[in-house]
PDB file of C-alpha atoms in Angstrom:
ATOM      1  CA  GLN A   1     110.940  78.306   2.726  1.00  0.00           C
ATOM      2  CA  VAL A   2     110.421  79.980   6.447  1.00  0.00           C
ATOM      3  CA  GLN A   3     112.705  80.967   8.673  1.00  0.00           C
ATOM      4  CA  LEU A   4     110.898  82.297  12.982  1.00  0.00           C
ATOM      5  CA  VAL A   5     112.736  84.048  15.007  1.00  0.00           C
ATOM      6  CA  GLU A   6     111.070  83.822  18.467  1.00  0.00           C
ATOM      7  CA  SER A   7     112.209  87.336  21.063  1.00  0.00           C
ATOM      8  CA  GLY A   8     111.403  89.413  24.203  1.00  0.00           C
ATOM      9  CA  GLY A   9     111.932  86.190  26.540  1.00  0.00           C
ATOM     10  CA  GLY A  10     113.627  87.051  29.921  1.00  0.00           C
ATOM     11  CA  LEU A  11     112.759  86.798  33.910  1.00  0.00           C
ATOM     12  CA  VAL A  12     109.702  88.483  35.063  1.00  0.00           C
ATOM     13  CA  GLU A  13     108.128  88.058  38.695  1.00  0.00           C
ATOM     14  CA  ALA A  14     105.367  86.047  38.433  1.00  0.00           C
ATOM     15  CA  GLY A  15     101.892  88.773  38.427  1.00  0.00           C
ATOM     16  CA  GLY A  16     104.238  89.864  35.483  1.00  0.00           C
ATOM     17  CA  SER A  17     103.872  90.789  31.633  1.00  0.00           C
ATOM     18  CA  LEU A  18     105.642  89.535  28.119  1.00  0.00           C
ATOM     19  CA  ARG A  19     105.279  90.718  25.040  1.00  0.00           C
ATOM     20  CA  LEU A  20     106.899  87.255  22.625  1.00  0.00           C
ATOM     21  CA  SER A  21     107.430  88.127  19.075  1.00  0.00           C
ATOM     22  CA  CYS A  22     108.160  86.256  15.325  1.00  0.00           C
ATOM     23  CA  ALA A  23     109.362  87.536  12.664  1.00  0.00           C
ATOM     24  CA  ALA A  24     109.231  84.885   9.855  1.00  0.00           C
ATOM     25  CA  SER A  25     111.334  85.242   6.298  1.00  0.00           C
ATOM     26  CA  GLY A  26     109.855  85.638   3.442  1.00  0.00           C
ATOM     27  CA  ARG A  27     106.964  87.394   1.034  1.00  0.00           C
ATOM     28  CA  THR A  28     104.248  84.466   1.626  1.00  0.00           C
ATOM     29  CA  PHE A  29     104.419  84.735   6.035  1.00  0.00           C
ATOM     30  CA  SER A  30     100.132  85.268   5.190  1.00  0.00           C
ATOM     31  CA  SER A  31      99.832  81.992   3.984  1.00  0.00           C
ATOM     32  CA  TYR A  32     100.606  80.927   6.667  1.00  0.00           C
ATOM     33  CA  ALA A  33      98.912  80.019   9.946  1.00  0.00           C
ATOM     34  CA  MET A  34     100.691  80.508  13.091  1.00  0.00           C
ATOM     35  CA  GLY A  35     101.376  78.936  16.344  1.00  0.00           C
ATOM     36  CA  TRP A  36     103.069  79.378  19.615  1.00  0.00           C
ATOM     37  CA  PHE A  37     104.437  76.551  22.212  1.00  0.00           C
ATOM     38  CA  ARG A  38     106.000  75.900  25.050  1.00  0.00           C
ATOM     39  CA  GLU A  39     108.259  72.936  26.212  1.00  0.00           C
ATOM     40  CA  ALA A  40     109.525  73.072  29.899  1.00  0.00           C
ATOM     41  CA  PRO A  41     112.291  70.530  31.617  1.00  0.00           C
ATOM     42  CA  GLY A  42     110.807  67.716  31.758  1.00  0.00           C
ATOM     43  CA  LYS A  43     107.612  67.921  30.093  1.00  0.00           C
ATOM     44  CA  GLU A  44     106.337  67.267  26.246  1.00  0.00           C
ATOM     45  CA  ARG A  45     105.863  70.688  23.722  1.00  0.00           C
ATOM     46  CA  GLU A  46     102.496  71.434  24.662  1.00  0.00           C
ATOM     47  CA  PHE A  47     100.301  74.066  22.684  1.00  0.00           C
ATOM     48  CA  VAL A  48      99.843  77.236  24.120  1.00  0.00           C
ATOM     49  CA  ALA A  49      97.938  79.802  21.179  1.00  0.00           C
ATOM     50  CA  ALA A  50      96.851  79.668  17.577  1.00  0.00           C
ATOM     51  CA  ILE A  51      95.872  82.256  14.716  1.00  0.00           C
ATOM     52  CA  THR A  52      94.531  81.751  11.556  1.00  0.00           C
ATOM     53  CA  ARG A  53      95.773  82.587   8.393  1.00  0.00           C
ATOM     54  CA  SER A  54      93.478  85.895   8.121  1.00  0.00           C
ATOM     55  CA  SER A  55      93.504  86.401  12.298  1.00  0.00           C
ATOM     56  CA  GLY A  56      90.116  85.373  11.606  1.00  0.00           C
ATOM     57  CA  SER A  57      90.115  82.875  14.352  1.00  0.00           C
ATOM     58  CA  THR A  58      92.468  82.141  17.684  1.00  0.00           C
ATOM     59  CA  TYR A  59      93.089  79.239  19.631  1.00  0.00           C
ATOM     60  CA  TYR A  60      94.228  78.743  23.533  1.00  0.00           C
ATOM     61  CA  ALA A  61      95.780  76.098  25.443  1.00  0.00           C
ATOM     62  CA  ASP A  62      92.753  76.335  28.418  1.00  0.00           C
ATOM     63  CA  SER A  63      95.927  77.608  30.846  1.00  0.00           C
ATOM     64  CA  ALA A  64      96.481  80.684  28.426  1.00  0.00           C
ATOM     65  CA  LYS A  65      92.953  81.308  28.331  1.00  0.00           C
ATOM     66  CA  GLY A  66      91.966  85.790  29.905  1.00  0.00           C
ATOM     67  CA  ARG A  67      95.615  86.053  30.212  1.00  0.00           C
ATOM     68  CA  PHE A  68      97.690  85.125  26.940  1.00  0.00           C
ATOM     69  CA  THR A  69      96.957  87.022  23.716  1.00  0.00           C
ATOM     70  CA  ILE A  70      98.381  86.056  20.066  1.00  0.00           C
ATOM     71  CA  SER A  71      98.741  88.358  16.956  1.00  0.00           C
ATOM     72  CA  ARG A  72     100.026  88.871  13.890  1.00  0.00           C
ATOM     73  CA  ASP A  73     100.567  91.260  12.098  1.00  0.00           C
ATOM     74  CA  ASN A  74     101.209  90.417   8.163  1.00  0.00           C
ATOM     75  CA  ALA A  75     102.972  93.932   7.281  1.00  0.00           C
ATOM     76  CA  LYS A  76     105.119  93.625   9.101  1.00  0.00           C
ATOM     77  CA  ASN A  77     105.470  89.355   9.416  1.00  0.00           C
ATOM     78  CA  THR A  78     105.552  88.815  12.483  1.00  0.00           C
ATOM     79  CA  VAL A  79     103.567  86.990  15.527  1.00  0.00           C
ATOM     80  CA  TYR A  80     103.654  87.933  18.563  1.00  0.00           C
ATOM     81  CA  LEU A  81     101.587  86.457  22.169  1.00  0.00           C
ATOM     82  CA  GLN A  82     101.530  88.702  25.114  1.00  0.00           C
ATOM     83  CA  MET A  83     101.058  87.369  28.488  1.00  0.00           C
ATOM     84  CA  ASN A  84     100.780  88.540  31.694  1.00  0.00           C
ATOM     85  CA  SER A  85      99.794  87.516  35.431  1.00  0.00           C
ATOM     86  CA  LEU A  86     102.322  85.257  34.773  1.00  0.00           C
ATOM     87  CA  LYS A  87     103.140  82.366  36.550  1.00  0.00           C
ATOM     88  CA  PRO A  88     105.654  80.799  38.170  1.00  0.00           C
ATOM     89  CA  GLU A  89     104.670  77.392  35.918  1.00  0.00           C
ATOM     90  CA  ASP A  90     104.406  79.843  32.426  1.00  0.00           C
ATOM     91  CA  THR A  91     108.647  79.138  32.558  1.00  0.00           C
ATOM     92  CA  ALA A  92     109.443  76.989  29.794  1.00  0.00           C
ATOM     93  CA  VAL A  93     111.464  77.906  26.485  1.00  0.00           C
ATOM     94  CA  TYR A  94     108.954  79.306  23.768  1.00  0.00           C
ATOM     95  CA  TYR A  95     108.531  78.459  19.938  1.00  0.00           C
ATOM     96  CA  CYS A  96     106.890  79.741  17.760  1.00  0.00           C
ATOM     97  CA  ALA A  97     105.837  77.207  14.382  1.00  0.00           C
ATOM     98  CA  ALA A  98     104.315  78.398  11.416  1.00  0.00           C
ATOM     99  CA  ARG A  99     101.531  75.081   9.517  1.00  0.00           C
ATOM    100  CA  LEU A 100      99.960  76.268   5.945  1.00  0.00           C
ATOM    101  CA  SER A 101      96.815  75.964   6.511  1.00  0.00           C
ATOM    102  CA  ASP A 102      94.585  77.280   9.035  1.00  0.00           C
ATOM    103  CA  TYR A 103      93.464  73.617  10.652  1.00  0.00           C
ATOM    104  CA  GLY A 104      94.766  71.134  12.910  1.00  0.00           C
ATOM    105  CA  LEU A 105      96.356  73.780  14.478  1.00  0.00           C
ATOM    106  CA  GLY A 106      96.864  72.851  18.456  1.00  0.00           C
ATOM    107  CA  THR A 107      99.032  69.076  17.591  1.00  0.00           C
ATOM    108  CA  ASN A 108     102.593  70.566  17.327  1.00  0.00           C
ATOM    109  CA  ASN A 109     103.713  68.010  14.714  1.00  0.00           C
ATOM    110  CA  ALA A 110     100.872  69.531  12.256  1.00  0.00           C
ATOM    111  CA  TYR A 111     103.703  72.305  11.708  1.00  0.00           C
ATOM    112  CA  ASP A 112     106.132  72.986   8.947  1.00  0.00           C
ATOM    113  CA  TYR A 113     108.804  75.075  10.523  1.00  0.00           C
ATOM    114  CA  TRP A 114     109.587  75.706  14.195  1.00  0.00           C
ATOM    115  CA  GLY A 115     111.595  78.716  15.045  1.00  0.00           C
ATOM    116  CA  GLN A 116     115.284  78.297  18.338  1.00  0.00           C
ATOM    117  CA  GLY A 117     112.936  79.134  20.992  1.00  0.00           C
ATOM    118  CA  THR A 118     113.081  82.313  23.521  1.00  0.00           C
ATOM    119  CA  GLN A 119     113.022  81.358  27.305  1.00  0.00           C
ATOM    120  CA  VAL A 120     110.351  82.671  29.697  1.00  0.00           C
ATOM    121  CA  THR A 121     111.865  82.179  33.286  1.00  0.00           C
ATOM    122  CA  VAL A 122     108.783  83.035  35.453  1.00  0.00           C
ATOM    123  CA  SER A 123     110.512  83.677  39.201  1.00  0.00           C
ATOM    124  CA  SER A 124     107.869  83.052  42.485  1.00  0.00           C
TER     125      SER A 124
END
């Protein structure tokens, strides 16, 4: 069992930055690939970024490429999402998720555990 707790969301002006954190419980964090997803009002949950268990590979949605960076610190059981050059369309609840595999990381129904989410609001 893994429990995930997101933090770092908030209100920011367009062009600003935020860093989201996701702290995981348990001693097996390094066994999980991690992903970030987001869900805007009236829209389906969508993939944002993912990182493999060893941090060997990262993956991004087209909307995140060049602006967002996913990273992890296995010693701290934490995954991060650095978001720069934020746009109003980035406004959403952001969720982190854990998967016991490095495959299929862009698919939300492939993940085994989810956090409760953190709200990110970008004002224009």
